[in-house]
Amino acid sequence: MADPPAGQLALSGAECTSGPSKLPRTDLMAVSPQTATLRPYLNAVRATLQAALCLENFSSQVVERHNKPEVEVRSSKELLLQPVVISRNDKEKVLIEGSINSVRVSIAVKQADEIEKILCHKFMRFMMMRAENFFILRRKAVEGYDINVQTQAGGLRHPLHGGDRQGDQRDEAVR
Amino acid sequence: MSKNTVAARFRRVDVDEYDENKFVDEEEGGENQLGPDEAEVDSLIRQYPSVTRLALQAVLKNPPINTKNQNVKDRAEGLVLKVLSAFKSSDIEKGVQSLDKNSVDLLMKYIYKGFEKPSENSSAVLLQWHEKALAAGGVGSIVRVLTARKTV
């Protein structure tokens, strides 16, 4: 798949800021060291996710008729990919663990002072308690990170339904 | 009750050990891999401050992939980080162009390894290198980092 040069990657809505995005990249480097790392950081995370999100449906090798996310179960080393970290500085980083049928993304959010720590903790807790409605959130964050996003192969195929995993197996039987 | 109450040792046998499809990670001995030569790299950085791609090629030789010695791996990583920081932003692209495909993959491995221990300015430098290495190697180089059984 051809990869466009980094400067031409389209920005998603969440990353667009009104001012700096209209400047050419070299100017962005001169603005401030902090904002200068944001775009390369997001691009690096996007590229790594693109590589890690190659998933296929893979039933459990241990229990028949079960389909478990291998990144959670970690039953066999051959099914797991190398975990990879992308860090912007020592406070902000993203850990991406992949496997054959699932990917877990752990995000450490920047918390500059006590009040931000408390706010972040409360907000993440609010979202993680309602993880069932979000489908891709994990109920508990991995040690050292603030929030986890986890998805399975079936989840990518039916995004509206948040992944009808049982449906995948039923489809294959019918075919 | 079962008749055969004497011979129960078969119950303690771990059947999974004898499964012929069981995945065994290859453990190749790599004790003689020492990582890139520190003296050589230092001298190259000092001699040719403007031609840093020679230092880059030197530091990507002899990667300590098979060795289990953590010190060797840490030392190699520190050395690579030193070379990568010595580059000027404008030279990074030329440096990456001068590498062949395997070296780009190796560079990616070192970049991701460097992300794990973020220090003062290392992440900013590594992010720039990541961008250029991605342009040269494509998403495939990242996939090869993720699927490699032996890390640098």
Tab-separated table of C-alpha atoms in Angstrom:
chain	number	residue	atom	x	y	z
A	1	MET	CA	0.000	0.000	0.000
A	2	ALA	CA	1.576	3.335	-0.977
A	3	ASP	CA	2.295	5.573	1.936
A	4	PRO	CA	1.891	9.291	1.263
A	5	PRO	CA	4.748	11.466	2.573
A	6	ALA	CA	4.128	12.486	6.146
A	7	GLY	CA	3.422	16.116	5.281
A	8	GLN	CA	0.396	15.212	3.225
A	9	LEU	CA	-1.385	12.957	5.669
A	10	ALA	CA	-4.918	14.156	6.219
A	11	LEU	CA	-5.730	15.335	9.710
A	12	SER	CA	-8.787	13.985	11.419
A	13	GLY	CA	-11.217	16.339	13.122
A	14	ALA	CA	-9.784	15.720	16.573
A	15	GLU	CA	-6.294	16.831	15.610
A	16	CYS	CA	-7.125	20.011	13.660
A	17	THR	CA	-6.233	23.182	15.470
A	18	SER	CA	-7.289	26.440	13.915
A	19	GLY	CA	-3.930	28.198	13.690
A	20	PRO	CA	-0.817	26.047	13.371
A	21	SER	CA	-2.261	23.501	10.949
A	22	LYS	CA	-2.272	26.092	8.162
A	23	LEU	CA	1.434	26.812	8.547
A	24	PRO	CA	4.023	24.792	6.627
A	25	ARG	CA	5.811	22.256	8.774
A	26	THR	CA	9.093	24.099	9.131
A	27	ASP	CA	7.290	27.017	10.799
A	28	LEU	CA	5.669	24.628	13.212
A	29	MET	CA	9.113	23.646	14.467
A	30	ALA	CA	9.801	27.270	15.353
A	31	VAL	CA	6.571	27.850	17.303
A	32	SER	CA	7.462	26.052	20.503
A	33	PRO	CA	9.138	22.770	21.307
A	34	GLN	CA	5.986	21.451	22.898
A	35	THR	CA	3.588	21.916	19.988
A	36	ALA	CA	6.295	20.913	17.542
A	37	THR	CA	6.176	17.319	18.719
A	38	LEU	CA	2.401	16.992	18.593
A	39	ARG	CA	1.988	16.357	14.895
A	40	PRO	CA	4.886	13.895	14.503
A	41	TYR	CA	3.651	12.144	17.640
A	42	LEU	CA	0.136	11.725	16.273
A	43	ASN	CA	1.467	10.661	12.878
A	44	ALA	CA	3.719	8.090	14.487
A	45	VAL	CA	0.811	6.713	16.503
A	46	ARG	CA	-1.387	6.602	13.439
A	47	ALA	CA	1.209	4.762	11.368
A	48	THR	CA	1.868	2.243	14.125
A	49	LEU	CA	-1.847	1.632	14.584
A	50	GLN	CA	-2.181	1.121	10.868
A	51	ALA	CA	0.458	-1.590	11.096
A	52	ALA	CA	-0.956	-3.165	14.257
A	53	LEU	CA	-4.630	-3.185	13.222
A	54	CYS	CA	-4.238	-6.116	10.829
A	55	LEU	CA	-6.571	-8.514	12.561
A	56	GLU	CA	-8.281	-11.699	11.570
A	57	ASN	CA	-10.844	-13.836	13.263
A	58	PHE	CA	-9.050	-16.481	15.310
A	59	SER	CA	-10.872	-18.924	17.553
A	60	SER	CA	-9.335	-19.986	20.814
A	61	GLN	CA	-6.865	-22.849	20.486
A	62	VAL	CA	-7.488	-23.926	24.057
A	63	VAL	CA	-11.257	-24.061	24.323
A	64	GLU	CA	-13.375	-25.105	21.394
A	65	ARG	CA	-16.067	-22.797	20.053
A	66	HIS	CA	-14.631	-19.904	22.024
A	67	ASN	CA	-13.251	-16.742	20.533
A	68	LYS	CA	-11.108	-14.850	22.985
A	69	PRO	CA	-9.035	-11.696	22.475
A	70	GLU	CA	-5.529	-13.107	22.506
A	71	VAL	CA	-4.000	-9.882	23.773
A	72	GLU	CA	-5.979	-10.326	26.998
A	73	VAL	CA	-5.685	-14.053	27.352
A	74	ARG	CA	-2.017	-14.319	26.249
A	75	SER	CA	-2.356	-18.058	25.911
A	76	SER	CA	0.387	-18.622	23.361
A	77	LYS	CA	3.497	-16.665	22.443
A	78	GLU	CA	3.135	-17.316	18.728
A	79	LEU	CA	-0.054	-15.272	18.598
A	80	LEU	CA	1.339	-12.121	20.180
A	81	LEU	CA	3.188	-9.254	18.564
A	82	GLN	CA	5.918	-7.179	20.180
A	83	PRO	CA	4.466	-4.439	22.373
A	84	VAL	CA	5.563	-1.046	21.144
A	85	VAL	CA	5.693	2.338	22.891
A	86	ILE	CA	5.506	5.740	21.257
A	87	SER	CA	6.322	8.539	23.650
A	88	ARG	CA	6.143	12.273	23.201
A	89	ASN	CA	7.896	12.927	26.490
A	90	ASP	CA	8.156	11.000	29.712
A	91	LYS	CA	4.600	11.910	30.744
A	92	GLU	CA	2.728	11.204	27.527
A	93	LYS	CA	3.004	7.901	25.798
A	94	VAL	CA	0.996	5.285	23.993
A	95	LEU	CA	1.559	1.553	24.359
A	96	ILE	CA	0.297	-0.610	21.528
A	97	GLU	CA	0.084	-4.347	22.100
A	98	GLY	CA	-1.065	-6.403	19.171
A	99	SER	CA	-1.971	-9.983	18.543
A	100	ILE	CA	-3.546	-12.025	15.827
A	101	ASN	CA	-7.117	-11.079	16.607
A	102	SER	CA	-7.002	-8.129	18.966
A	103	VAL	CA	-5.147	-4.944	19.722
A	104	ARG	CA	-4.877	-3.093	23.010
A	105	VAL	CA	-3.903	0.573	23.025
A	106	SER	CA	-2.942	2.098	26.382
A	107	ILE	CA	-2.779	5.853	26.577
A	108	ALA	CA	-0.984	7.889	29.226
A	109	VAL	CA	-2.459	11.361	29.277
A	110	LYS	CA	-0.412	14.381	30.280
A	111	GLN	CA	-1.235	15.458	33.823
A	112	ALA	CA	0.728	18.525	34.759
A	113	ASP	CA	-0.357	19.059	38.368
A	114	GLU	CA	-2.456	17.597	41.140
A	115	ILE	CA	-5.750	19.054	39.974
A	116	GLU	CA	-5.241	17.685	36.473
A	117	LYS	CA	-4.408	14.299	37.918
A	118	ILE	CA	-7.658	14.270	39.873
A	119	LEU	CA	-9.724	15.467	36.931
A	120	CYS	CA	-8.160	12.928	34.593
A	121	HIS	CA	-8.681	10.126	37.061
A	122	LYS	CA	-12.333	11.020	37.571
A	123	PHE	CA	-13.043	11.406	33.898
A	124	MET	CA	-11.368	8.145	32.973
A	125	ARG	CA	-13.184	6.371	35.762
A	126	PHE	CA	-16.478	7.785	34.511
A	127	MET	CA	-15.839	6.434	31.035
A	128	MET	CA	-14.409	3.114	32.098
A	129	MET	CA	-17.366	2.360	34.352
A	130	ARG	CA	-19.547	2.694	31.297
A	131	ALA	CA	-17.202	0.595	29.193
A	132	GLU	CA	-19.975	-1.746	28.108
A	133	ASN	CA	-21.691	1.034	26.231
A	134	PHE	CA	-18.457	2.113	24.601
A	135	PHE	CA	-17.619	-1.395	23.367
A	136	ILE	CA	-13.966	-0.667	22.816
A	137	LEU	CA	-12.982	0.582	26.250
A	138	ARG	CA	-11.419	-1.674	28.819
A	139	ARG	CA	-12.813	-1.570	32.334
A	140	LYS	CA	-9.453	-1.228	33.961
A	141	ALA	CA	-6.415	0.569	32.618
A	142	VAL	CA	-3.071	-1.158	32.307
A	143	GLU	CA	-0.547	-0.312	35.043
A	144	GLY	CA	1.170	2.983	34.314
A	145	TYR	CA	-1.409	4.238	31.830
A	146	ASP	CA	-4.716	6.059	32.112
A	147	ILE	CA	-7.081	4.461	29.675
A	148	ASN	CA	-7.226	1.474	27.379
A	149	VAL	CA	-8.840	0.976	24.054
A	150	GLN	CA	-9.175	-2.615	22.982
A	151	THR	CA	-10.689	-4.041	19.862
A	152	GLN	CA	-11.136	-7.457	18.363
A	153	ALA	CA	-11.311	-8.540	14.752
A	154	GLY	CA	-15.077	-8.879	14.800
A	155	GLY	CA	-15.407	-5.391	16.236
A	156	LEU	CA	-13.743	-3.867	13.232
A	157	ARG	CA	-16.062	-5.555	10.816
A	158	HIS	CA	-19.330	-4.386	12.363
A	159	PRO	CA	-18.466	-1.007	13.887
A	160	LEU	CA	-22.087	0.029	14.393
A	161	HIS	CA	-22.885	-2.952	16.532
A	162	GLY	CA	-19.586	-2.786	18.355
A	163	GLY	CA	-18.621	-6.176	17.031
A	164	ASP	CA	-21.050	-9.000	16.829
A	165	ARG	CA	-18.482	-11.636	17.645
A	166	GLN	CA	-20.920	-14.508	17.974
A	167	GLY	CA	-22.331	-13.486	14.621
A	168	ASP	CA	-18.995	-14.149	12.928
A	169	GLN	CA	-19.024	-17.774	13.919
A	170	ARG	CA	-22.626	-18.197	12.950
A	171	ASP	CA	-21.940	-16.673	9.529
A	172	GLU	CA	-19.139	-19.116	8.845
A	173	ALA	CA	-21.296	-22.075	9.775
A	174	VAL	CA	-24.059	-20.949	7.414
A	175	ARG	CA	-21.660	-20.460	4.521
B	1	MET	CA	-14.886	-46.752	41.904
B	2	SER	CA	-12.311	-47.400	39.219
B	3	LYS	CA	-10.622	-50.763	39.359
B	4	ASN	CA	-7.169	-49.450	38.585
B	5	THR	CA	-6.303	-47.546	41.739
B	6	VAL	CA	-2.596	-48.297	41.701
B	7	ALA	CA	-1.116	-46.771	38.524
B	8	ALA	CA	-2.122	-43.104	38.780
B	9	ARG	CA	1.158	-41.573	37.584
B	10	PHE	CA	-0.230	-41.004	34.117
B	11	ARG	CA	-2.445	-38.349	35.591
B	12	ARG	CA	0.559	-36.172	36.408
B	13	VAL	CA	1.937	-36.153	32.885
B	14	ASP	CA	1.657	-32.729	31.241
B	15	VAL	CA	0.235	-33.703	27.889
B	16	ASP	CA	0.726	-30.247	26.381
B	17	GLU	CA	4.500	-30.659	26.543
B	18	TYR	CA	4.368	-33.511	24.061
B	19	ASP	CA	2.075	-31.795	21.588
B	20	GLU	CA	4.025	-31.740	18.357
B	21	ASN	CA	2.373	-28.502	17.230
B	22	LYS	CA	3.452	-26.660	20.325
B	23	PHE	CA	5.249	-23.433	19.571
B	24	VAL	CA	8.823	-23.244	20.812
B	25	ASP	CA	10.656	-19.974	20.551
B	26	GLU	CA	14.024	-20.519	18.911
B	27	GLU	CA	16.765	-19.666	21.349
B	28	GLU	CA	19.845	-19.156	19.258
B	29	GLY	CA	23.020	-18.543	21.167
B	30	GLY	CA	24.293	-15.050	20.420
B	31	GLU	CA	26.810	-14.585	23.157
B	32	ASN	CA	29.490	-13.266	20.823
B	33	GLN	CA	27.368	-10.411	19.540
B	34	LEU	CA	28.763	-7.293	21.085
B	35	GLY	CA	26.751	-4.571	19.463
B	36	PRO	CA	28.144	-1.645	17.497
B	37	ASP	CA	31.730	-0.685	18.149
B	38	GLU	CA	31.757	2.277	20.495
B	39	ALA	CA	35.237	3.509	19.655
B	40	GLU	CA	34.584	3.389	15.935
B	41	VAL	CA	31.345	5.320	16.226
B	42	ASP	CA	32.815	7.960	18.524
B	43	SER	CA	35.736	8.541	16.223
B	44	LEU	CA	33.444	8.856	13.227
B	45	ILE	CA	31.304	11.432	14.996
B	46	ARG	CA	34.365	13.458	15.927
B	47	GLN	CA	36.147	13.194	12.607
B	48	TYR	CA	33.272	13.973	10.295
B	49	PRO	CA	30.777	16.124	12.168
B	50	SER	CA	29.147	17.016	8.891
B	51	VAL	CA	29.098	13.532	7.373
B	52	THR	CA	27.143	11.899	10.146
B	53	ARG	CA	25.733	9.213	7.913
B	54	LEU	CA	28.995	7.335	8.179
B	55	ALA	CA	28.466	7.156	11.914
B	56	LEU	CA	24.881	6.057	11.285
B	57	GLN	CA	25.977	3.171	9.098
B	58	ALA	CA	28.660	2.183	11.587
B	59	VAL	CA	26.270	2.154	14.518
B	60	LEU	CA	23.756	-0.011	12.662
B	61	LYS	CA	26.311	-2.758	12.133
B	62	ASN	CA	26.381	-5.718	14.520
B	63	PRO	CA	23.020	-5.328	16.207
B	64	PRO	CA	22.851	-7.282	19.490
B	65	ILE	CA	19.744	-9.173	18.469
B	66	ASN	CA	20.464	-12.665	19.712
B	67	THR	CA	22.272	-11.894	22.921
B	68	LYS	CA	20.454	-12.195	26.229
B	69	ASN	CA	22.804	-9.782	27.949
B	70	GLN	CA	20.730	-6.700	28.779
B	71	ASN	CA	23.810	-4.481	29.258
B	72	VAL	CA	24.934	-5.018	25.695
B	73	LYS	CA	21.508	-4.094	24.412
B	74	ASP	CA	21.326	-0.976	26.610
B	75	ARG	CA	24.763	0.126	25.514
B	76	ALA	CA	23.886	-0.327	21.858
B	77	GLU	CA	20.673	1.627	22.326
B	78	GLY	CA	22.509	4.483	24.039
B	79	LEU	CA	25.028	4.610	21.241
B	80	VAL	CA	22.376	4.706	18.538
B	81	LEU	CA	20.560	7.484	20.385
B	82	LYS	CA	23.774	9.479	20.547
B	83	VAL	CA	24.280	9.187	16.805
B	84	LEU	CA	20.658	10.035	16.035
B	85	SER	CA	20.819	13.159	18.210
B	86	ALA	CA	24.021	14.264	16.500
B	87	PHE	CA	22.200	14.707	13.191
B	88	LYS	CA	20.873	18.089	12.140
B	89	SER	CA	17.150	18.104	11.305
B	90	SER	CA	17.832	18.763	7.648
B	91	ASP	CA	20.296	15.885	7.381
B	92	ILE	CA	17.980	13.210	8.722
B	93	GLU	CA	16.360	12.552	5.368
B	94	LYS	CA	19.687	12.127	3.593
B	95	GLY	CA	20.870	9.867	6.373
B	96	VAL	CA	17.851	7.598	5.971
B	97	GLN	CA	18.219	7.542	2.174
B	98	SER	CA	21.752	6.236	2.537
B	99	LEU	CA	20.539	3.078	4.295
B	100	ASP	CA	19.443	-0.137	2.660
B	101	LYS	CA	16.147	-1.852	3.461
B	102	ASN	CA	17.439	-4.036	6.288
B	103	SER	CA	19.124	-1.090	7.931
B	104	VAL	CA	15.899	0.925	7.781
B	105	ASP	CA	14.112	-1.925	9.584
B	106	LEU	CA	16.873	-2.037	12.159
B	107	LEU	CA	16.670	1.727	12.580
B	108	MET	CA	12.931	1.432	13.224
B	109	LYS	CA	13.594	-1.179	15.893
B	110	TYR	CA	16.056	1.110	17.625
B	111	ILE	CA	13.643	4.044	17.359
B	112	TYR	CA	10.864	2.128	19.094
B	113	LYS	CA	13.312	0.861	21.684
B	114	GLY	CA	14.363	4.459	22.317
B	115	PHE	CA	10.753	5.522	22.857
B	116	GLU	CA	10.537	3.211	25.846
B	117	LYS	CA	12.968	5.279	27.872
B	118	PRO	CA	12.130	8.906	27.120
B	119	SER	CA	14.753	11.331	28.379
B	120	GLU	CA	15.282	15.100	27.971
B	121	ASN	CA	14.922	15.618	24.287
B	122	SER	CA	15.136	12.101	22.973
B	123	SER	CA	11.481	11.724	22.041
B	124	ALA	CA	11.445	14.799	19.826
B	125	VAL	CA	14.503	13.581	17.940
B	126	LEU	CA	13.116	10.068	17.691
B	127	LEU	CA	9.784	11.347	16.380
B	128	GLN	CA	11.573	13.180	13.580
B	129	TRP	CA	13.558	10.073	12.742
B	130	HIS	CA	10.404	7.977	12.876
B	131	GLU	CA	8.739	10.209	10.315
B	132	LYS	CA	11.654	9.971	7.899
B	133	ALA	CA	12.208	6.279	8.398
B	134	LEU	CA	8.489	5.709	7.810
B	135	ALA	CA	8.698	7.618	4.538
B	136	ALA	CA	11.593	5.400	3.481
B	137	GLY	CA	10.409	2.044	4.768
B	138	GLY	CA	6.646	2.420	4.666
B	139	VAL	CA	4.165	0.744	7.006
B	140	GLY	CA	5.933	-2.533	6.236
B	141	SER	CA	8.936	-1.543	8.306
B	142	ILE	CA	6.671	-1.025	11.329
B	143	VAL	CA	5.013	-4.395	10.728
B	144	ARG	CA	8.450	-6.019	10.701
B	145	VAL	CA	9.227	-4.400	14.040
B	146	LEU	CA	5.962	-5.680	15.530
B	147	THR	CA	6.378	-9.232	14.275
B	148	ALA	CA	10.084	-9.678	14.989
B	149	ARG	CA	10.666	-12.495	17.423
B	150	LYS	CA	13.985	-11.096	18.618
B	151	THR	CA	14.204	-7.460	19.602
B	152	VAL	CA	17.315	-5.357	19.304
